[in-house]
Short mmCIF file of C-alpha atoms in Angstrom, two decimals:
data_model
loop_
_atom_site.label_atom_id
_atom_site.label_comp_id
_atom_site.label_asym_id
_atom_site.label_seq_id
_atom_site.Cartn_x
_atom_site.Cartn_y
_atom_site.Cartn_z
CA MET A 1 18.32 -41.39 -41.30
CA ASP A 2 21.03 -40.94 -38.65
CA THR A 3 24.61 -41.25 -39.82
CA PRO A 4 26.26 -44.36 -38.35
CA ASP A 5 29.17 -43.93 -35.98
CA ILE A 6 32.23 -44.57 -38.17
CA THR A 7 34.58 -44.92 -35.21
CA THR A 8 33.31 -48.43 -34.43
CA ALA A 9 34.99 -50.48 -37.17
CA ARG A 10 35.08 -53.56 -34.92
CA SER A 11 33.48 -56.97 -34.93
CA ASP A 12 31.29 -58.30 -32.14
CA ALA A 13 34.41 -59.76 -30.53
CA ALA A 14 35.98 -56.25 -30.45
CA ARG A 15 38.67 -57.31 -32.93
CA PRO A 16 39.80 -54.44 -35.19
CA ARG A 17 38.51 -54.96 -38.71
CA THR A 18 41.22 -55.27 -41.35
CA TYR A 19 41.38 -53.79 -44.85
CA GLN A 20 43.19 -54.17 -48.16
CA VAL A 21 43.24 -51.60 -50.98
CA ILE A 22 43.88 -52.87 -54.52
CA THR A 23 44.85 -50.12 -56.97
CA TYR A 24 44.61 -50.03 -60.76
CA GLY A 25 45.74 -47.25 -63.08
CA CYS A 26 47.62 -43.99 -62.86
CA GLN A 27 49.61 -42.16 -60.19
CA MET A 28 46.51 -40.17 -59.24
CA ASN A 29 44.83 -43.45 -58.29
CA VAL A 30 47.86 -44.42 -56.19
CA HIS A 31 47.59 -41.04 -54.46
CA ASP A 32 43.85 -41.61 -53.88
CA SER A 33 44.51 -45.09 -52.48
CA GLU A 34 46.82 -43.62 -49.85
CA ARG A 35 43.91 -41.38 -48.83
CA ILE A 36 41.51 -44.34 -48.75
CA ALA A 37 43.90 -46.21 -46.45
CA GLY A 38 44.27 -43.13 -44.24
CA LEU A 39 40.49 -42.73 -43.93
CA LEU A 40 40.00 -46.37 -43.00
CA GLU A 41 42.73 -46.28 -40.36
CA GLU A 42 41.28 -43.09 -38.89
CA ALA A 43 37.96 -44.95 -38.66
CA GLY A 44 39.55 -47.80 -36.68
CA TYR A 45 40.49 -50.32 -39.36
CA VAL A 46 43.96 -51.87 -39.48
CA ARG A 47 45.86 -52.93 -42.57
CA ALA A 48 45.71 -56.64 -43.36
CA PRO A 49 48.99 -58.57 -43.56
CA GLU A 50 50.66 -58.41 -46.97
CA PRO A 51 49.29 -61.16 -49.28
CA VAL A 52 51.63 -63.79 -50.67
CA HIS A 53 52.36 -63.98 -54.42
CA GLY A 54 49.85 -61.25 -55.31
CA GLU A 55 46.88 -63.08 -53.80
CA LEU A 56 44.07 -61.28 -52.00
CA ALA A 57 44.67 -60.67 -48.32
CA GLU A 58 42.44 -62.21 -45.67
CA ALA A 59 40.87 -58.80 -45.05
CA ASP A 60 37.49 -57.87 -43.61
CA VAL A 61 37.19 -55.03 -46.15
CA VAL A 62 38.64 -55.16 -49.67
CA VAL A 63 38.58 -51.90 -51.66
CA PHE A 64 39.15 -51.87 -55.42
CA ASN A 65 40.30 -48.42 -56.60
CA THR A 66 39.64 -48.70 -60.33
CA CYS A 67 40.75 -47.20 -63.63
CA ALA A 68 38.58 -46.75 -66.73
CA VAL A 69 41.20 -45.68 -69.27
CA ARG A 70 41.90 -49.09 -70.83
CA GLU A 71 39.43 -51.67 -72.15
CA ASN A 72 40.89 -54.54 -70.12
CA ALA A 73 40.24 -52.60 -66.90
CA ASP A 74 36.58 -53.70 -67.03
CA ASN A 75 37.48 -57.35 -67.56
CA ARG A 76 40.07 -57.27 -64.81
CA LEU A 77 37.71 -55.73 -62.26
CA TYR A 78 34.74 -58.02 -62.95
CA GLY A 79 37.04 -61.03 -63.04
CA ASN A 80 38.42 -60.16 -59.61
CA LEU A 81 34.94 -59.46 -58.25
CA GLY A 82 33.90 -62.91 -59.49
CA HIS A 83 36.76 -64.48 -57.52
CA MET A 84 35.64 -62.54 -54.44
CA ALA A 85 32.07 -63.95 -54.42
CA PRO A 86 32.85 -67.42 -52.99
CA LEU A 87 35.39 -65.92 -50.60
CA LYS A 88 32.75 -63.60 -49.22
CA GLU A 89 30.28 -66.47 -48.81
CA ARG A 90 32.83 -68.26 -46.62
CA ARG A 91 33.56 -65.18 -44.53
CA PRO A 92 30.47 -63.64 -42.90
CA GLY A 93 30.88 -59.91 -42.32
CA MET A 94 33.38 -59.41 -45.13
CA GLN A 95 32.74 -56.28 -47.24
CA ILE A 96 33.76 -55.29 -50.77
CA ALA A 97 33.93 -51.70 -52.02
CA VAL A 98 34.59 -50.38 -55.53
CA GLY A 99 35.77 -46.82 -56.10
CA GLY A 100 37.67 -44.81 -58.68
CA CYS A 101 36.99 -43.96 -62.30
CA MET A 102 35.12 -47.14 -63.22
CA ALA A 103 32.83 -46.71 -60.24
CA GLN A 104 32.14 -43.13 -61.36
CA LYS A 105 31.36 -44.44 -64.87
CA ASP A 106 29.40 -47.62 -64.18
CA ARG A 107 27.58 -46.69 -60.96
CA GLU A 108 24.71 -49.13 -60.32
CA LEU A 109 25.94 -51.41 -63.14
CA ILE A 110 28.61 -52.73 -60.77
CA THR A 111 26.10 -53.84 -58.13
CA ASN A 112 23.83 -55.27 -60.86
CA ARG A 113 26.65 -57.41 -62.27
CA ALA A 114 28.18 -58.17 -58.86
CA PRO A 115 25.40 -57.89 -56.25
CA TRP A 116 27.79 -59.07 -53.52
CA VAL A 117 29.56 -55.66 -53.69
CA ASP A 118 28.66 -53.64 -50.59
CA VAL A 119 29.75 -50.11 -51.56
CA VAL A 120 30.29 -48.19 -54.80
CA PHE A 121 31.77 -44.70 -54.44
CA GLY A 122 33.08 -42.21 -56.98
CA THR A 123 36.19 -40.16 -57.59
CA ASN A 124 34.65 -37.07 -55.99
CA ASN A 125 33.49 -38.56 -52.68
CA ILE A 126 36.36 -40.70 -51.40
CA GLY A 127 35.78 -39.24 -47.95
CA SER A 128 32.37 -40.96 -47.72
CA LEU A 129 33.79 -44.50 -47.76
CA PRO A 130 33.88 -45.24 -43.98
CA VAL A 131 30.28 -44.03 -43.55
CA LEU A 132 29.08 -46.05 -46.55
CA LEU A 133 30.76 -49.21 -45.25
CA GLU A 134 29.14 -48.83 -41.86
CA ARG A 135 25.76 -48.07 -43.40
CA ALA A 136 26.00 -51.15 -45.64
CA ARG A 137 26.95 -53.30 -42.63
CA ILE A 138 24.02 -52.06 -40.54
CA GLU A 139 21.37 -51.99 -43.27
CA ARG A 140 22.66 -55.14 -45.05
CA ILE A 141 22.11 -53.56 -48.45
CA GLY A 142 24.55 -52.25 -51.05
CA GLN A 143 25.32 -48.53 -50.97
CA VAL A 144 25.97 -46.51 -54.13
CA GLU A 145 27.05 -42.88 -53.77
CA ILE A 146 28.42 -40.96 -56.76
CA THR A 147 28.75 -37.17 -56.73
CA GLU A 148 29.43 -35.07 -59.82
CA ALA A 149 31.29 -32.28 -58.03
CA LEU A 150 34.43 -32.59 -55.92
CA ARG A 151 33.51 -32.53 -52.22
CA THR A 152 36.92 -32.49 -50.58
CA PHE A 153 40.27 -32.18 -52.32
CA PRO A 154 41.92 -35.59 -51.85
CA SER A 155 45.07 -34.06 -50.35
CA ASP A 156 42.99 -32.67 -47.49
CA LEU A 157 42.00 -36.19 -46.40
CA PRO A 158 44.01 -38.37 -43.99
CA SER A 159 46.72 -40.45 -45.65
CA ARG A 160 48.65 -43.65 -45.12
CA ARG A 161 51.64 -43.15 -47.39
CA GLU A 162 53.36 -46.21 -48.79
CA SER A 163 56.83 -44.66 -48.80
CA ALA A 164 58.70 -42.98 -45.96
CA TYR A 165 61.07 -41.08 -48.27
CA SER A 166 59.04 -40.33 -51.43
CA ALA A 167 55.54 -38.88 -51.81
CA TRP A 168 52.90 -37.82 -54.31
CA VAL A 169 51.52 -34.29 -53.94
CA ALA A 170 48.41 -33.46 -56.00
CA ILE A 171 48.28 -29.86 -57.20
CA SER A 172 45.08 -30.26 -59.22
CA VAL A 173 42.40 -32.77 -60.14
CA GLY A 174 40.25 -32.94 -63.24
CA CYS A 175 40.95 -31.73 -66.77
CA ASN A 176 39.61 -29.02 -69.08
CA ASN A 177 40.75 -30.71 -72.30
CA THR A 178 38.41 -32.64 -74.61
CA CYS A 179 40.64 -35.36 -76.11
CA THR A 180 38.32 -37.65 -78.06
CA PHE A 181 39.90 -40.88 -76.76
CA CYS A 182 39.86 -39.93 -73.08
CA ILE A 183 37.11 -40.45 -70.54
CA VAL A 184 38.96 -38.86 -67.59
CA PRO A 185 37.36 -35.37 -67.82
CA ALA A 186 33.90 -36.96 -67.69
CA LEU A 187 34.86 -38.95 -64.58
CA ARG A 188 37.03 -36.51 -62.64
CA GLY A 189 35.39 -33.28 -63.78
CA ARG A 190 36.87 -29.93 -64.75
CA GLU A 191 40.21 -28.87 -63.37
CA THR A 192 40.27 -27.84 -59.72
CA ASP A 193 43.51 -26.25 -58.50
CA ARG A 194 44.89 -26.07 -54.98
CA ARG A 195 46.34 -22.78 -53.83
CA PRO A 196 50.15 -22.65 -53.96
CA GLY A 197 50.35 -22.05 -50.20
CA GLN A 198 48.41 -25.26 -49.53
CA VAL A 199 50.70 -27.26 -51.82
CA LEU A 200 53.87 -25.88 -50.26
CA ALA A 201 52.53 -26.42 -46.74
CA GLU A 202 51.99 -30.10 -47.57
CA VAL A 203 55.47 -30.36 -49.13
CA ARG A 204 57.12 -28.83 -46.05
CA ALA A 205 55.14 -31.07 -43.72
CA LEU A 206 56.23 -34.13 -45.70
CA VAL A 207 59.89 -33.08 -45.62
CA GLU A 208 59.64 -32.71 -41.84
CA THR A 209 58.71 -36.42 -41.66
CA GLY A 210 61.73 -37.50 -43.76
CA VAL A 211 60.32 -37.31 -47.30
CA GLN A 212 63.08 -36.15 -49.66
CA GLU A 213 61.45 -36.69 -53.07
CA ILE A 214 58.05 -35.44 -54.18
CA THR A 215 56.15 -35.84 -57.44
CA LEU A 216 53.66 -33.08 -58.24
CA LEU A 217 50.52 -34.63 -59.73
CA GLY A 218 47.79 -33.37 -62.00
CA GLN A 219 45.92 -34.47 -65.12
CA ASN A 220 47.64 -31.49 -66.78
CA VAL A 221 50.15 -29.99 -64.36
CA ASN A 222 51.31 -27.15 -66.57
CA SER A 223 47.81 -25.67 -66.80
CA TYR A 224 47.97 -25.29 -63.00
CA GLY A 225 46.77 -21.83 -62.00
CA VAL A 226 43.98 -21.58 -64.58
CA GLN A 227 41.39 -21.57 -61.81
CA PHE A 228 42.91 -18.61 -59.96
CA GLY A 229 44.12 -16.76 -63.05
CA ASP A 230 47.92 -17.17 -62.95
CA ARG A 231 49.36 -18.68 -66.13
CA ALA A 232 52.86 -18.72 -64.61
CA ALA A 233 51.76 -20.53 -61.45
CA PHE A 234 53.37 -23.87 -62.26
CA ALA A 235 56.82 -22.42 -62.97
CA LYS A 236 56.54 -20.39 -59.75
CA LEU A 237 55.60 -23.53 -57.83
CA LEU A 238 58.65 -25.40 -59.14
CA ARG A 239 60.92 -22.55 -58.06
CA ALA A 240 59.25 -22.40 -54.65
CA CYS A 241 59.89 -26.13 -54.17
CA GLY A 242 63.55 -25.32 -54.76
CA GLY A 243 63.51 -23.27 -51.57
CA VAL A 244 62.30 -26.10 -49.33
CA GLU A 245 65.29 -27.18 -47.24
CA GLY A 246 65.77 -30.95 -47.16
CA LEU A 247 63.81 -31.57 -50.37
CA GLU A 248 66.31 -33.32 -52.66
CA ARG A 249 64.27 -34.29 -55.71
CA VAL A 250 61.18 -32.78 -57.36
CA ARG A 251 59.38 -34.45 -60.27
CA PHE A 252 56.03 -33.80 -61.94
CA THR A 253 53.54 -35.56 -64.19
CA SER A 254 51.97 -35.06 -66.63
CA PRO A 255 52.20 -31.88 -68.70
CA HIS A 256 50.29 -31.24 -71.92
CA PRO A 257 52.35 -30.11 -74.94
CA ALA A 258 49.80 -27.45 -75.90
CA ALA A 259 50.22 -25.66 -72.56
CA PHE A 260 53.94 -26.25 -72.03
CA THR A 261 55.79 -22.93 -71.85
CA ASP A 262 59.38 -21.76 -71.79
CA ASP A 263 59.08 -20.43 -68.23
CA VAL A 264 58.65 -24.04 -67.04
CA ILE A 265 61.79 -25.08 -68.96
CA LYS A 266 63.72 -22.23 -67.34
CA ALA A 267 62.41 -23.12 -63.88
CA MET A 268 63.49 -26.74 -64.40
CA ALA A 269 66.96 -25.68 -65.53
CA ASP A 270 67.44 -23.07 -62.78
CA THR A 271 66.13 -25.05 -59.79
CA PRO A 272 68.71 -27.62 -58.59
CA ASN A 273 66.28 -30.03 -56.94
CA VAL A 274 63.90 -30.17 -59.94
CA MET A 275 64.96 -33.25 -61.88
CA HIS A 276 65.91 -33.07 -65.55
CA GLN A 277 63.22 -35.59 -66.39
CA LEU A 278 60.14 -34.84 -68.46
CA HIS A 279 57.17 -37.02 -69.36
CA MET A 280 55.60 -35.38 -72.43
CA PRO A 281 52.68 -37.32 -73.98
CA LEU A 282 52.88 -37.37 -77.79
CA GLN A 283 49.92 -39.74 -78.46
CA SER A 284 50.52 -39.59 -82.23
CA GLY A 285 53.08 -38.19 -84.64
CA SER A 286 50.48 -37.61 -87.35
CA ASP A 287 48.99 -34.11 -87.53
CA ALA A 288 45.82 -35.56 -89.06
CA VAL A 289 45.38 -37.96 -86.15
CA LEU A 290 46.22 -35.24 -83.60
CA ARG A 291 43.40 -33.15 -85.07
CA GLN A 292 41.00 -36.08 -84.76
CA MET A 293 42.16 -36.60 -81.17
CA ARG A 294 41.57 -32.87 -80.43
CA ARG A 295 45.16 -32.53 -79.31
CA SER A 296 45.84 -28.83 -79.85
CA TYR A 297 49.48 -29.11 -81.02
CA ARG A 298 51.19 -30.60 -84.04
CA ALA A 299 54.27 -32.76 -84.47
CA GLU A 300 56.69 -29.93 -85.24
CA ARG A 301 55.54 -27.93 -82.21
CA PHE A 302 56.03 -31.02 -80.06
CA LEU A 303 59.55 -31.59 -81.40
CA GLY A 304 60.32 -27.90 -80.92
CA ILE A 305 59.53 -28.21 -77.20
CA LEU A 306 61.96 -31.14 -76.93
CA ASP A 307 64.65 -29.11 -78.71
CA ARG A 308 64.26 -26.22 -76.24
CA VAL A 309 64.28 -28.59 -73.26
CA ARG A 310 67.51 -30.22 -74.44
CA ALA A 311 69.12 -26.86 -75.22
CA ALA A 312 68.52 -25.81 -71.61
CA MET A 313 69.19 -29.28 -70.10
CA PRO A 314 71.33 -31.48 -72.39
CA ASP A 315 71.08 -34.36 -69.90
CA ALA A 316 67.26 -34.34 -69.83
CA ALA A 317 65.54 -37.73 -70.10
CA ILE A 318 62.23 -37.42 -71.94
CA SER A 319 59.54 -40.08 -71.94
CA THR A 320 56.15 -40.16 -73.63
CA ASP A 321 52.79 -41.86 -74.19
CA ILE A 322 51.76 -43.10 -77.65
CA ILE A 323 48.47 -44.61 -78.83
CA VAL A 324 48.65 -46.99 -81.79
CA GLY A 325 45.62 -47.65 -83.97
CA PHE A 326 43.44 -44.61 -83.21
CA PRO A 327 40.28 -44.79 -85.37
CA GLY A 328 41.05 -43.86 -88.97
CA GLU A 329 44.83 -44.15 -88.53
CA THR A 330 46.38 -44.98 -91.93
CA ASP A 331 49.74 -46.53 -92.72
CA GLU A 332 51.00 -43.01 -93.52
CA ASP A 333 49.76 -41.73 -90.15
CA PHE A 334 51.57 -44.53 -88.35
CA GLU A 335 54.79 -43.91 -90.29
CA ALA A 336 54.58 -40.26 -89.21
CA THR A 337 54.53 -41.47 -85.60
CA MET A 338 57.55 -43.70 -86.24
CA ASP A 339 59.36 -40.70 -87.76
CA VAL A 340 58.68 -38.50 -84.71
CA VAL A 341 59.91 -41.28 -82.39
CA ARG A 342 63.15 -41.54 -84.38
CA ARG A 343 63.66 -37.76 -84.18
CA ALA A 344 62.56 -37.37 -80.55
CA ARG A 345 64.78 -40.16 -79.19
CA PHE A 346 62.73 -40.76 -76.07
CA ALA A 347 64.38 -42.39 -73.08
CA ASN A 348 61.32 -44.63 -72.93
CA ALA A 349 57.73 -44.68 -74.11
CA PHE A 350 54.48 -46.05 -72.72
CA THR A 351 52.82 -47.44 -75.82
CA PHE A 352 49.20 -48.52 -75.96
CA GLN A 353 47.01 -50.28 -78.47
CA TYR A 354 43.89 -48.16 -78.91
CA SER A 355 40.83 -49.65 -77.26
CA VAL A 356 37.26 -48.39 -77.46
CA ARG A 357 36.08 -46.54 -74.38
CA PRO A 358 32.28 -46.19 -74.29
CA GLY A 359 31.25 -42.60 -73.79
CA THR A 360 34.10 -41.10 -75.81
CA PRO A 361 33.71 -39.58 -79.31
CA ALA A 362 36.45 -41.85 -80.69
CA GLY A 363 34.69 -44.92 -79.37
CA ALA A 364 31.63 -44.17 -81.50
CA ARG A 365 33.55 -43.84 -84.77
CA PRO A 366 32.87 -46.46 -87.47
CA ASP A 367 36.46 -46.49 -88.82
CA GLN A 368 38.03 -48.60 -86.09
CA VAL A 369 41.37 -50.09 -87.16
CA PRO A 370 41.39 -53.93 -87.31
CA ARG A 371 42.99 -55.49 -84.24
CA GLU A 372 45.59 -57.44 -86.23
CA VAL A 373 46.73 -54.20 -87.91
CA VAL A 374 46.95 -52.42 -84.57
CA ARG A 375 48.97 -55.28 -83.11
CA GLU A 376 51.45 -55.34 -85.99
CA ARG A 377 52.01 -51.57 -85.79
CA TYR A 378 52.34 -51.74 -82.01
CA GLU A 379 55.06 -54.40 -82.22
CA ARG A 380 57.02 -52.36 -84.79
CA LEU A 381 56.83 -49.24 -82.61
CA LEU A 382 57.85 -51.23 -79.54
CA ALA A 383 60.90 -52.62 -81.34
CA LEU A 384 61.96 -49.16 -82.53
CA GLN A 385 61.64 -47.57 -79.10
CA GLU A 386 63.43 -50.46 -77.40
CA ARG A 387 66.35 -50.03 -79.79
CA ILE A 388 66.52 -46.30 -79.03
CA SER A 389 66.27 -46.86 -75.27
CA TRP A 390 69.01 -49.48 -75.40
CA GLU A 391 71.33 -47.17 -77.37
CA GLN A 392 70.79 -44.41 -74.79
CA ASN A 393 71.35 -46.72 -71.82
CA ARG A 394 74.52 -48.23 -73.31
CA ALA A 395 75.90 -44.68 -73.54
CA PHE A 396 75.87 -44.60 -69.72
CA GLU A 397 78.37 -47.47 -69.42
CA GLY A 398 81.44 -46.27 -67.52
CA ARG A 399 79.66 -43.14 -66.31
CA SER A 400 78.76 -42.25 -62.74
CA VAL A 401 75.14 -41.60 -61.71
CA GLU A 402 73.50 -40.67 -58.43
CA VAL A 403 71.00 -43.28 -57.24
CA MET A 404 68.37 -42.98 -54.55
CA PHE A 405 67.62 -46.51 -53.38
CA ALA A 406 64.01 -47.64 -53.15
CA THR A 407 61.85 -50.63 -52.32
CA GLY A 408 59.85 -52.55 -54.92
CA GLU A 409 61.91 -51.44 -57.94
CA GLY A 410 63.82 -54.68 -58.56
CA ARG A 411 61.90 -57.97 -58.74
CA LYS A 412 65.05 -60.05 -58.13
CA ASP A 413 66.70 -57.86 -55.48
CA ASP A 414 65.94 -60.36 -52.73
CA ARG A 415 67.66 -63.17 -54.68
CA ARG A 416 70.81 -61.24 -55.56
CA GLU A 417 73.25 -58.98 -53.74
CA ARG A 418 71.60 -55.99 -55.38
CA MET A 419 69.36 -53.10 -54.51
CA SER A 420 67.52 -50.96 -57.02
CA GLY A 421 66.73 -47.29 -57.22
CA ARG A 422 66.30 -44.33 -59.52
CA ALA A 423 68.88 -42.01 -61.04
CA ARG A 424 68.16 -38.30 -61.05
CA ASP A 425 66.72 -38.62 -64.57
CA ASN A 426 64.43 -41.42 -63.29
CA ARG A 427 66.28 -44.27 -65.02
CA LEU A 428 65.99 -47.53 -63.11
CA VAL A 429 69.38 -48.73 -61.79
CA HIS A 430 70.16 -52.16 -60.31
CA VAL A 431 73.14 -51.76 -57.98
CA ALA A 432 75.50 -54.33 -56.43
CA VAL A 433 75.62 -53.68 -52.67
CA PRO A 434 77.70 -55.09 -49.80
CA ALA A 435 76.38 -58.11 -47.93
CA ASP A 436 77.34 -56.50 -44.61
CA PRO A 437 74.16 -54.82 -43.28
CA ALA A 438 76.23 -52.04 -41.70
CA ARG A 439 77.58 -51.06 -45.13
CA ARG A 440 74.43 -51.75 -47.09
CA PRO A 441 72.25 -48.79 -48.15
CA ARG A 442 68.74 -48.46 -46.84
CA PRO A 443 65.79 -47.43 -49.03
CA GLY A 444 66.00 -43.65 -49.18
CA ASP A 445 69.79 -43.53 -48.95
CA ILE A 446 71.79 -42.05 -51.85
CA ALA A 447 75.08 -43.12 -53.47
CA GLU A 448 77.21 -42.49 -56.54
CA VAL A 449 77.52 -45.64 -58.67
CA GLU A 450 79.37 -46.52 -61.86
CA VAL A 451 77.22 -47.99 -64.62
CA THR A 452 78.71 -51.25 -65.88
CA ARG A 453 75.95 -52.27 -68.30
CA GLY A 454 73.07 -50.62 -70.08
CA ALA A 455 69.99 -52.72 -70.90
CA PRO A 456 66.88 -51.56 -72.81
CA HIS A 457 64.87 -50.83 -69.66
CA TYR A 458 67.44 -50.32 -66.91
CA LEU A 459 71.07 -49.74 -65.96
CA VAL A 460 73.30 -52.13 -63.99
CA ALA A 461 76.03 -50.92 -61.60
CA ASP A 462 78.17 -53.82 -60.38
CA ALA A 463 81.18 -51.69 -59.38
CA PRO A 464 81.67 -50.86 -55.66
CA LEU A 465 79.54 -48.06 -54.22
CA ARG A 466 81.08 -44.63 -53.89
CA GLY A 467 80.06 -41.97 -51.40
CA LEU A 468 77.11 -43.70 -49.77
CA ARG A 469 75.11 -41.03 -47.95
CA ARG A 470 72.81 -41.92 -45.08
CA THR A 471 69.81 -39.65 -45.52
CA ARG A 472 66.87 -38.45 -43.47
CA GLY A 473 64.71 -40.44 -45.89
CA GLY A 474 66.68 -43.58 -45.03
CA ASP A 475 66.28 -42.78 -41.32
CA ALA A 476 62.52 -42.44 -41.86
CA TRP A 477 62.40 -45.81 -43.64
CA ALA A 478 64.40 -47.44 -40.82
CA ALA A 479 62.12 -45.97 -38.17
CA ARG A 480 59.14 -47.49 -39.95
CA HIS A 481 60.58 -50.90 -40.84
CA GLU A 482 63.56 -51.88 -38.71
CA PRO A 483 62.85 -53.57 -35.35
CA ARG A 484 63.61 -51.37 -32.38
CA PRO A 485 65.95 -52.77 -29.71
CA GLU A 486 64.44 -53.71 -26.39
CA PRO A 487 65.23 -51.15 -23.69
CA VAL A 488 68.00 -52.24 -21.34
CA GLY A 489 67.41 -51.55 -17.66
CA VAL A 490 68.87 -52.51 -14.32
CA GLY A 491 66.85 -55.01 -12.33
CA LEU A 492 66.67 -54.21 -8.61
CA GLY A 493 65.06 -57.47 -7.59
CA LEU A 494 61.88 -55.71 -6.46
CA PRO A 495 58.55 -57.45 -6.80
CA ALA A 496 56.17 -56.12 -9.42
CA MET A 497 53.52 -53.90 -7.91
CA PRO A 498 49.94 -54.38 -9.00
CA ARG A 499 48.42 -51.55 -11.04
CA PRO A 500 45.66 -49.60 -9.36
#
């Protein structure tokens, strides 16, 4: 069968077809969604107007980029697909596509449960989406295409980046670990690394457009280089990013404690634009549970890494992931986790109640912890971590921090004379700003601010700004968002000439 022409994403009335991408899950999914948007725009689609109050946009094509890590992801997706069915009936020609990890996992199950879905595509064949949409439109039948091997590295695809001043840069996809609670390796495959030259070329190209902060992405960033045989590749990459002129902030997520080495700590400490921020997933503080999870480190090794990080960077902010209620977790196991949290003193923690993921070894275990027990432990852990976070944030009161302003960080920014942004250690800061637009920072601009209050999840800076710096990132944001003045010319009173 001939491949349809993907450059004709137009209705019979020659109106450009519109799209909306709805993203669930991790930063890698956000990165993939930027590629999905870029592919659709290259194929002639235009972005639908922003929906109001989180509703679905009136788009011709709605793409759900899904996550399969949490149990409620299934319910959320199928619930939203159910809401889409009557909308699609009212709008002839509308198309729905489902991609991402859940599409890779469920395949034809999605079209069986929601036959009004037009396209299902996997994590390894994002680039096929425009062709599949056109084929579904012409043939009037749902298209399912899932490939097991990566076809094109996502970073090689066109992109429509959400931010003018900050960007994700994927250095690898997939994972070689076998954690018993995780389905990601089965859905994204074994680790595939990009060459360092390709990564740095993308970073430099982004900086040329005004990007001043990048986050290096991978399922396990510190195993980067395993595919081309260089165990020191990640530390070298961090140092190389330090040599990119105009790049002000470098972050990365997520490392694995078992592969985290001292050369990475030294690279972080030695490279001025690499932020002293580290997200180090603990998952459990119990050695017995870590063994059952197939996490190849133990609590004391984990705490030893934190000690070495803080010795090299006393100001480092360390965050983590913790799962509560893994199958077989006893009261003693949970107390071991609480003990590690007290000793680690994380800046913040992403805590999760364990949920069964079909297809994982942990999901098949008979010793699932009762939900009410999991909930009670989760609430105790949450209270402990909130107390620690609050103590750390209160210690910032009266101190000065550097903030890079951003959009979308503060839910009440539009109702108060405040803008929000991130400190160098990634703490969220809500900042009082002048009402005068000429003195007000733009997203991407940087200023020194004095912290006046520390809350459990953020800092507040109500003192006057100091040293506001207009940045290239702020210029890039303004070029994208601020209206351009109409050109001023001199009228000569000549009649307009018809065009040939």
